[in-house]
């Protein structure tokens, strides 16, 4: 009873700690970061943008180390993604910097709970996507991150354990862009994030899913509610004997839905600047602690997907974010 009361008090008192002076400090950091963001997206040269970004990284580092900062509601528009798990175990912030030559480099932080130290630790993310050879098979860490801007945080449960999966995007360069399904994992008692996890059923070595495709194409990757076709086998009596009969049911489920990709020109396999959607949708459905691959059936709604990837204006981000912060 005392433990439950202690947890309740902590859950109430800590958010209240963001009131008053601490909130003022965080708001000051936010205002300074907003000023740097204007430079990151508005200054005319690489050097100027990266200098502003370096200052912004330092400001984020200081801000996230403030006690109670996990409860601060960031308001940075659509230029920085801020995703926080519902259990407040971690928060991830990501954003891109675009070079003059069209190449993207992503930056970010993970703020995660350290159970032993009873504090939130802060990890800076370093985009090493150009150095990762086997992207779909690699287990990565903050210092070797497969950089992208995360737009969705999915939380699923199995046998009392919570699984976290991120959906992200990055512009790569003038030829291609990527979308990523990225499991994020914390070993028991540890706060350091691990990117990539063996949660893809029947894919022995897969740790994440990467879709790379033409910069001019629009590719769907969403977590949405949709009908899943389930085949159930029942025993029925026919002509005086029992037989197995299959029945098909359409069950409404949440799933990761994405476009199947292939080169638009025959013989261009592996040259991702030629990859476009085939017109077939595929889905991942979470079942028994694993993401199972299925053919997608019967979308329940028809949202105008991917309108966030409209043609870029100079120095504007190529996405719209729906932060869950």
XYZ file of N, CA and C in Angstrom, residues 50-205:
468
model
N 25.117 24.789 -39.940
C 25.723 23.839 -39.010
C 26.223 24.517 -37.739
N 26.675 25.749 -37.842
C 27.054 26.490 -36.641
C 25.841 26.705 -35.733
N 24.722 27.083 -36.333
C 23.491 27.265 -35.557
C 23.035 25.941 -34.958
N 23.159 24.869 -35.739
C 22.745 23.559 -35.245
C 23.614 23.113 -34.076
N 24.909 23.395 -34.144
C 25.808 23.037 -33.041
C 25.395 23.733 -31.752
N 25.017 24.986 -31.859
C 24.541 25.715 -30.683
C 23.217 25.132 -30.178
N 22.361 24.740 -31.110
C 21.070 24.167 -30.732
C 21.244 22.826 -30.021
N 22.165 22.007 -30.510
C 22.459 20.728 -29.862
C 22.880 20.949 -28.414
N 23.739 21.937 -28.187
C 24.196 22.239 -26.825
C 23.041 22.707 -25.941
N 22.158 23.519 -26.501
C 21.001 23.986 -25.742
C 20.074 22.828 -25.368
N 19.848 21.917 -26.315
C 19.019 20.748 -26.026
C 19.661 19.903 -24.930
N 20.965 19.691 -25.022
C 21.666 18.891 -24.018
C 21.437 19.472 -22.622
N 21.605 20.781 -22.492
C 21.428 21.439 -21.198
C 19.972 21.362 -20.741
N 19.057 21.590 -21.664
C 17.635 21.607 -21.308
C 17.163 20.229 -20.846
N 17.562 19.186 -21.569
C 17.097 17.842 -21.238
C 17.700 17.324 -19.939
N 18.796 17.913 -19.498
C 19.403 17.519 -18.230
C 18.757 18.218 -17.038
N 17.834 19.140 -17.300
C 17.121 19.809 -16.209
C 16.169 18.821 -15.532
N 16.121 18.850 -14.226
C 15.240 17.949 -13.488
C 13.776 18.203 -13.872
N 13.060 17.133 -14.154
C 11.648 17.249 -14.504
C 11.380 17.639 -15.939
N 12.436 17.752 -16.777
C 12.235 18.219 -18.156
C 11.431 17.242 -19.004
N 11.332 15.983 -18.567
C 10.541 14.995 -19.310
C 9.073 15.408 -19.383
N 8.638 16.258 -18.444
C 7.236 16.678 -18.397
C 6.982 17.997 -19.134
N 8.050 18.610 -19.626
C 7.870 19.867 -20.336
C 7.267 19.612 -21.711
N 6.255 20.375 -22.074
C 5.593 20.214 -23.367
C 6.272 21.134 -24.381
N 7.130 20.551 -25.196
C 7.838 21.328 -26.204
C 6.889 21.826 -27.280
N 7.115 23.040 -27.732
C 6.318 23.627 -28.808
C 7.283 24.190 -29.846
N 7.739 23.316 -30.756
C 8.730 23.699 -31.759
C 8.189 23.537 -33.181
N 6.868 23.568 -33.305
C 6.252 23.477 -34.625
C 6.558 22.154 -35.301
N 6.746 22.217 -36.613
C 6.966 20.989 -37.379
C 8.435 20.784 -37.731
N 9.318 21.434 -36.977
C 10.739 21.350 -37.320
C 11.521 20.370 -36.450
N 11.001 20.064 -35.281
C 11.621 19.069 -34.407
C 10.539 18.099 -33.956
N 10.778 16.811 -34.169
C 9.838 15.796 -33.703
C 10.117 15.483 -32.247
N 9.070 15.498 -31.426
C 9.188 15.147 -30.009
C 8.163 14.051 -29.723
N 8.648 12.840 -29.434
C 7.777 11.699 -29.156
C 8.101 11.171 -27.763
N 7.062 10.990 -26.942
C 7.227 10.549 -25.562
C 6.375 9.321 -25.317
N 6.966 8.279 -24.735
C 6.196 7.070 -24.444
C 5.151 7.371 -23.373
N 4.034 6.678 -23.436
C 2.933 6.955 -22.508
C 3.310 6.645 -21.064
N 4.277 5.732 -20.867
C 4.716 5.403 -19.517
C 5.840 6.306 -19.025
N 6.194 7.322 -19.846
C 7.251 8.284 -19.516
C 8.604 7.597 -19.268
N 8.820 6.450 -19.891
C 10.107 5.772 -19.771
C 11.170 6.428 -20.643
N 10.719 7.023 -21.757
C 11.699 7.705 -22.599
C 11.008 8.728 -23.487
N 11.827 9.645 -23.993
C 11.410 10.643 -24.978
C 12.499 10.700 -26.037
N 12.091 10.868 -27.292
C 13.060 10.976 -28.380
C 12.753 12.222 -29.199
N 13.790 13.017 -29.441
C 13.684 14.248 -30.231
C 14.573 14.095 -31.457
N 14.067 14.395 -32.634
C 14.849 14.263 -33.869
C 14.533 15.398 -34.827
N 15.537 15.773 -35.623
C 15.360 16.803 -36.648
C 16.465 16.641 -37.692
N 16.268 17.198 -38.916
C 17.293 17.115 -39.952
C 17.962 18.463 -40.208
N 19.151 18.403 -40.770
C 19.797 19.576 -41.353
C 20.059 19.238 -42.815
N 19.671 20.149 -43.713
C 19.804 19.912 -45.149
C 20.997 20.696 -45.688
N 21.892 19.991 -46.390
C 23.063 20.634 -46.976
C 22.709 21.268 -48.320
N 23.601 22.129 -48.811
C 23.397 22.787 -50.110
C 23.248 21.780 -51.243
N 23.916 20.615 -51.116
C 23.867 19.612 -52.183
C 22.656 18.684 -52.080
N 21.748 18.980 -51.141
C 20.532 18.193 -50.999
C 20.634 17.026 -50.052
N 21.821 16.783 -49.486
C 21.981 15.677 -48.548
C 21.411 16.045 -47.177
N 20.881 15.045 -46.505
C 20.306 15.225 -45.176
C 21.221 14.600 -44.120
N 21.344 15.266 -42.986
C 21.954 14.674 -41.802
C 20.991 14.899 -40.651
N 20.704 13.835 -39.918
C 19.738 13.933 -38.834
C 20.447 14.024 -37.484
N 19.776 14.683 -36.553
C 20.292 14.878 -35.205
C 19.187 14.529 -34.217
N 19.595 14.257 -32.983
C 18.565 13.954 -32.011
C 19.108 13.595 -30.644
N 18.160 13.361 -29.732
C 18.465 12.959 -28.363
C 17.442 11.933 -27.908
N 17.881 11.042 -27.037
C 16.976 10.174 -26.282
C 17.140 10.516 -24.812
N 16.019 10.713 -24.164
C 15.973 10.993 -22.731
C 15.262 9.801 -22.101
N 15.974 8.991 -21.292
C 15.394 7.733 -20.828
C 15.653 7.502 -19.348
N 14.734 6.765 -18.731
C 14.730 6.579 -17.289
C 15.808 5.596 -16.858
N 16.602 6.000 -15.884
C 17.633 5.165 -15.271
C 17.087 4.697 -13.933
N 16.644 3.442 -13.880
C 15.991 2.928 -12.682
C 16.946 2.898 -11.492
N 18.197 2.497 -11.739
C 19.171 2.407 -10.646
C 19.498 3.787 -10.081
N 19.714 4.760 -10.964
C 20.073 6.100 -10.509
C 18.894 6.980 -10.180
N 17.672 6.485 -10.479
C 16.450 7.246 -10.242
C 16.522 8.626 -10.895
N 16.895 8.617 -12.171
C 17.019 9.863 -12.926
C 16.829 9.561 -14.413
N 16.660 10.620 -15.193
C 16.621 10.475 -16.644
C 18.005 10.755 -17.209
N 18.532 9.804 -17.986
C 19.802 9.992 -18.671
C 19.544 10.559 -20.066
N 20.517 11.277 -20.595
C 20.388 11.929 -21.901
C 21.459 11.380 -22.845
N 21.035 10.906 -24.008
C 21.951 10.353 -25.001
C 21.808 11.129 -26.307
N 22.898 11.684 -26.784
C 22.883 12.341 -28.085
C 22.975 11.289 -29.187
N 22.237 11.503 -30.270
C 22.226 10.571 -31.396
C 23.134 11.095 -32.509
N 23.963 10.203 -33.048
C 24.914 10.560 -34.099
C 24.563 9.781 -35.366
N 24.202 10.496 -36.402
C 23.761 9.896 -37.661
C 24.952 9.263 -38.394
N 24.979 7.934 -38.412
C 26.023 7.182 -39.112
C 25.419 6.318 -40.226
N 24.290 6.769 -40.766
C 23.586 5.967 -41.772
C 24.443 5.689 -42.997
N 25.349 6.614 -43.343
C 26.222 6.390 -44.495
C 27.234 5.276 -44.246
N 27.472 4.932 -42.981
C 28.483 3.933 -42.644
C 27.888 2.564 -42.332
N 26.567 2.481 -42.221
C 25.919 1.212 -41.883
C 25.746 0.398 -43.161
N 26.414 -0.750 -43.223
C 26.428 -1.551 -44.456
C 25.174 -2.412 -44.561
N 24.823 -3.117 -43.502
C 23.645 -3.990 -43.508
C 22.577 -3.360 -42.614
N 21.911 -2.354 -43.161
C 21.003 -1.529 -42.349
C 19.884 -2.341 -41.710
N 19.311 -3.287 -42.420
C 18.160 -4.012 -41.885
C 18.565 -5.058 -40.849
N 19.827 -5.396 -40.782
C 20.277 -6.463 -39.881
C 21.070 -5.946 -38.684
N 21.404 -4.676 -38.645
C 22.321 -4.149 -37.634
C 21.600 -3.695 -36.372
N 22.174 -4.062 -35.223
C 21.759 -3.500 -33.945
C 22.622 -2.266 -33.708
N 21.997 -1.118 -33.496
C 22.712 0.154 -33.433
C 22.459 0.853 -32.102
N 23.332 1.815 -31.803
C 23.281 2.536 -30.547
C 23.372 4.031 -30.829
N 23.222 4.889 -29.812
C 23.226 6.332 -30.071
C 24.417 6.827 -30.876
N 25.589 6.254 -30.668
C 26.787 6.698 -31.377
C 26.880 6.137 -32.798
N 25.955 5.245 -33.179
C 25.982 4.655 -34.530
C 24.577 4.573 -35.102
N 23.831 5.627 -34.946
C 22.396 5.691 -35.230
C 22.123 5.749 -36.735
N 21.075 5.041 -37.174
C 20.615 5.094 -38.567
C 19.626 6.260 -38.660
N 20.168 7.453 -38.838
C 19.432 8.693 -38.630
C 18.183 8.871 -39.465
N 17.135 9.344 -38.821
C 15.916 9.774 -39.516
C 15.073 10.584 -38.545
N 14.038 11.209 -39.069
C 13.107 11.974 -38.242
C 11.914 11.077 -37.943
N 11.704 10.775 -36.657
C 10.619 9.862 -36.296
C 9.305 10.622 -36.200
N 8.284 10.050 -36.824
C 6.988 10.717 -36.886
C 5.920 10.034 -36.047
N 6.130 8.744 -35.725
C 5.132 7.975 -34.983
C 5.836 7.062 -33.989
N 5.297 6.999 -32.769
C 5.750 6.046 -31.765
C 4.610 5.083 -31.477
N 4.855 3.796 -31.731
C 3.850 2.743 -31.521
C 4.213 1.979 -30.258
N 3.234 1.758 -29.394
C 3.447 0.962 -28.184
C 2.537 -0.260 -28.232
N 3.147 -1.437 -28.153
C 2.400 -2.693 -28.164
C 2.826 -3.510 -26.949
N 1.988 -4.451 -26.527
C 2.280 -5.239 -25.329
C 2.136 -6.730 -25.599
N 2.975 -7.491 -24.897
C 2.885 -8.953 -24.936
C 3.441 -9.503 -23.639
N 2.614 -10.297 -22.950
C 3.000 -10.924 -21.689
C 3.569 -9.911 -20.688
N 2.900 -8.771 -20.595
C 3.279 -7.758 -19.630
C 4.449 -6.890 -20.040
N 5.025 -7.132 -21.197
C 6.167 -6.356 -21.668
C 5.718 -5.372 -22.740
N 6.257 -4.144 -22.682
C 5.922 -3.121 -23.676
C 6.987 -3.102 -24.761
N 6.545 -3.095 -26.009
C 7.435 -3.001 -27.172
C 7.216 -1.633 -27.816
N 8.326 -0.955 -28.138
C 8.263 0.366 -28.744
C 8.771 0.272 -30.187
N 8.003 0.845 -31.105
C 8.388 0.849 -32.519
C 8.203 2.252 -33.072
N 9.223 2.752 -33.762
C 9.208 4.087 -34.341
C 9.051 4.008 -35.859
N 8.270 4.926 -36.412
C 8.180 5.092 -37.864
C 8.830 6.418 -38.220
N 9.779 6.395 -39.172
C 10.516 7.613 -39.473
C 10.767 7.827 -40.947
N 11.301 9.009 -41.248
C 11.590 9.426 -42.625
C 12.861 10.261 -42.650
N 13.621 10.161 -43.752
C 14.716 11.093 -44.004
C 14.869 11.294 -45.507
N 15.379 12.469 -45.870
C 15.478 12.823 -47.285
C 16.662 12.216 -48.013
N 17.686 11.726 -47.311
C 18.915 11.120 -47.849
C 19.685 12.103 -48.730
N 19.265 12.279 -50.015
C 19.982 13.173 -50.937
C 19.044 13.607 -52.060
N 19.613 14.105 -53.152
C 18.784 14.572 -54.279
C 18.153 13.438 -55.075
N 18.594 12.197 -54.829
C 18.100 11.063 -55.603
C 17.080 10.225 -54.847
N 17.307 9.999 -53.550
C 16.444 9.073 -52.814
C 16.012 9.644 -51.466
N 15.018 8.986 -50.905
C 14.567 9.240 -49.549
C 14.269 7.887 -48.905
N 14.098 7.891 -47.598
C 13.863 6.630 -46.888
C 12.715 6.758 -45.901
N 12.054 5.625 -45.676
C 11.178 5.463 -44.526
C 11.629 4.216 -43.774
N 11.486 4.276 -42.453
C 12.071 3.245 -41.602
C 11.068 2.801 -40.541
N 10.996 1.492 -40.325
C 10.306 0.920 -39.168
C 11.401 0.509 -38.191
N 11.483 1.208 -37.066
C 12.640 1.106 -36.164
C 12.219 0.706 -34.750
N 12.398 -0.554 -34.356
C 12.176 -0.908 -32.956
C 13.231 -0.241 -32.073
N 12.819 0.277 -30.930
C 13.750 0.831 -29.956
C 13.562 0.051 -28.662
N 14.700 -0.302 -28.038
C 14.675 -1.277 -26.957
C 15.613 -0.829 -25.835
N 15.215 -1.093 -24.596
C 16.045 -0.800 -23.431
C 16.215 -2.092 -22.636
N 17.459 -2.512 -22.451
C 17.702 -3.728 -21.671
C 17.266 -3.506 -20.227
N 16.793 -4.555 -19.554
C 16.307 -4.398 -18.176
C 17.337 -3.706 -17.283
N 16.893 -2.657 -16.618
C 17.750 -1.930 -15.691
C 18.704 -0.949 -16.348
N 18.656 -0.841 -17.688
C 19.570 0.053 -18.395
C 18.792 1.163 -19.100
N 19.433 2.315 -19.251
C 18.773 3.454 -19.882
C 19.258 3.697 -21.315
N 20.378 3.092 -21.694
C 20.923 3.333 -23.031
C 20.048 2.659 -24.086
N 19.572 3.424 -25.077
C 18.680 2.833 -26.085
C 19.438 1.960 -27.080
N 18.755 0.921 -27.521
C 19.247 0.049 -28.584
C 18.272 0.163 -29.748
N 18.788 0.497 -30.924
C 17.950 0.629 -32.111
C 18.062 -0.655 -32.937
N 16.916 -1.268 -33.182
C 16.885 -2.527 -33.914
C 16.682 -3.686 -32.962
N 15.725 -4.555 -33.300
C 15.385 -5.665 -32.422
C 14.787 -6.781 -33.260
N 15.012 -8.025 -32.852
C 14.516 -9.180 -33.608
C 13.037 -9.409 -33.300
N 12.192 -8.500 -33.793
C 10.752 -8.606 -33.555
C 9.975 -8.749 -34.861
N 10.681 -9.142 -35.929
C 10.020 -9.359 -37.214
C 9.909 -10.871 -37.439
N 8.701 -11.394 -37.408
C 8.485 -12.837 -37.473
C 8.924 -13.399 -38.825
N 9.593 -14.552 -38.769
C 10.071 -15.292 -39.946
C 11.211 -14.590 -40.671
N 11.710 -13.510 -40.098
C 12.863 -12.815 -40.680
C 13.993 -12.895 -39.657
N 14.798 -13.955 -39.760
C 15.767 -14.315 -38.725
C 16.716 -13.176 -38.365
N 17.260 -12.501 -39.356
C 18.290 -11.500 -39.097
C 17.789 -10.065 -39.170
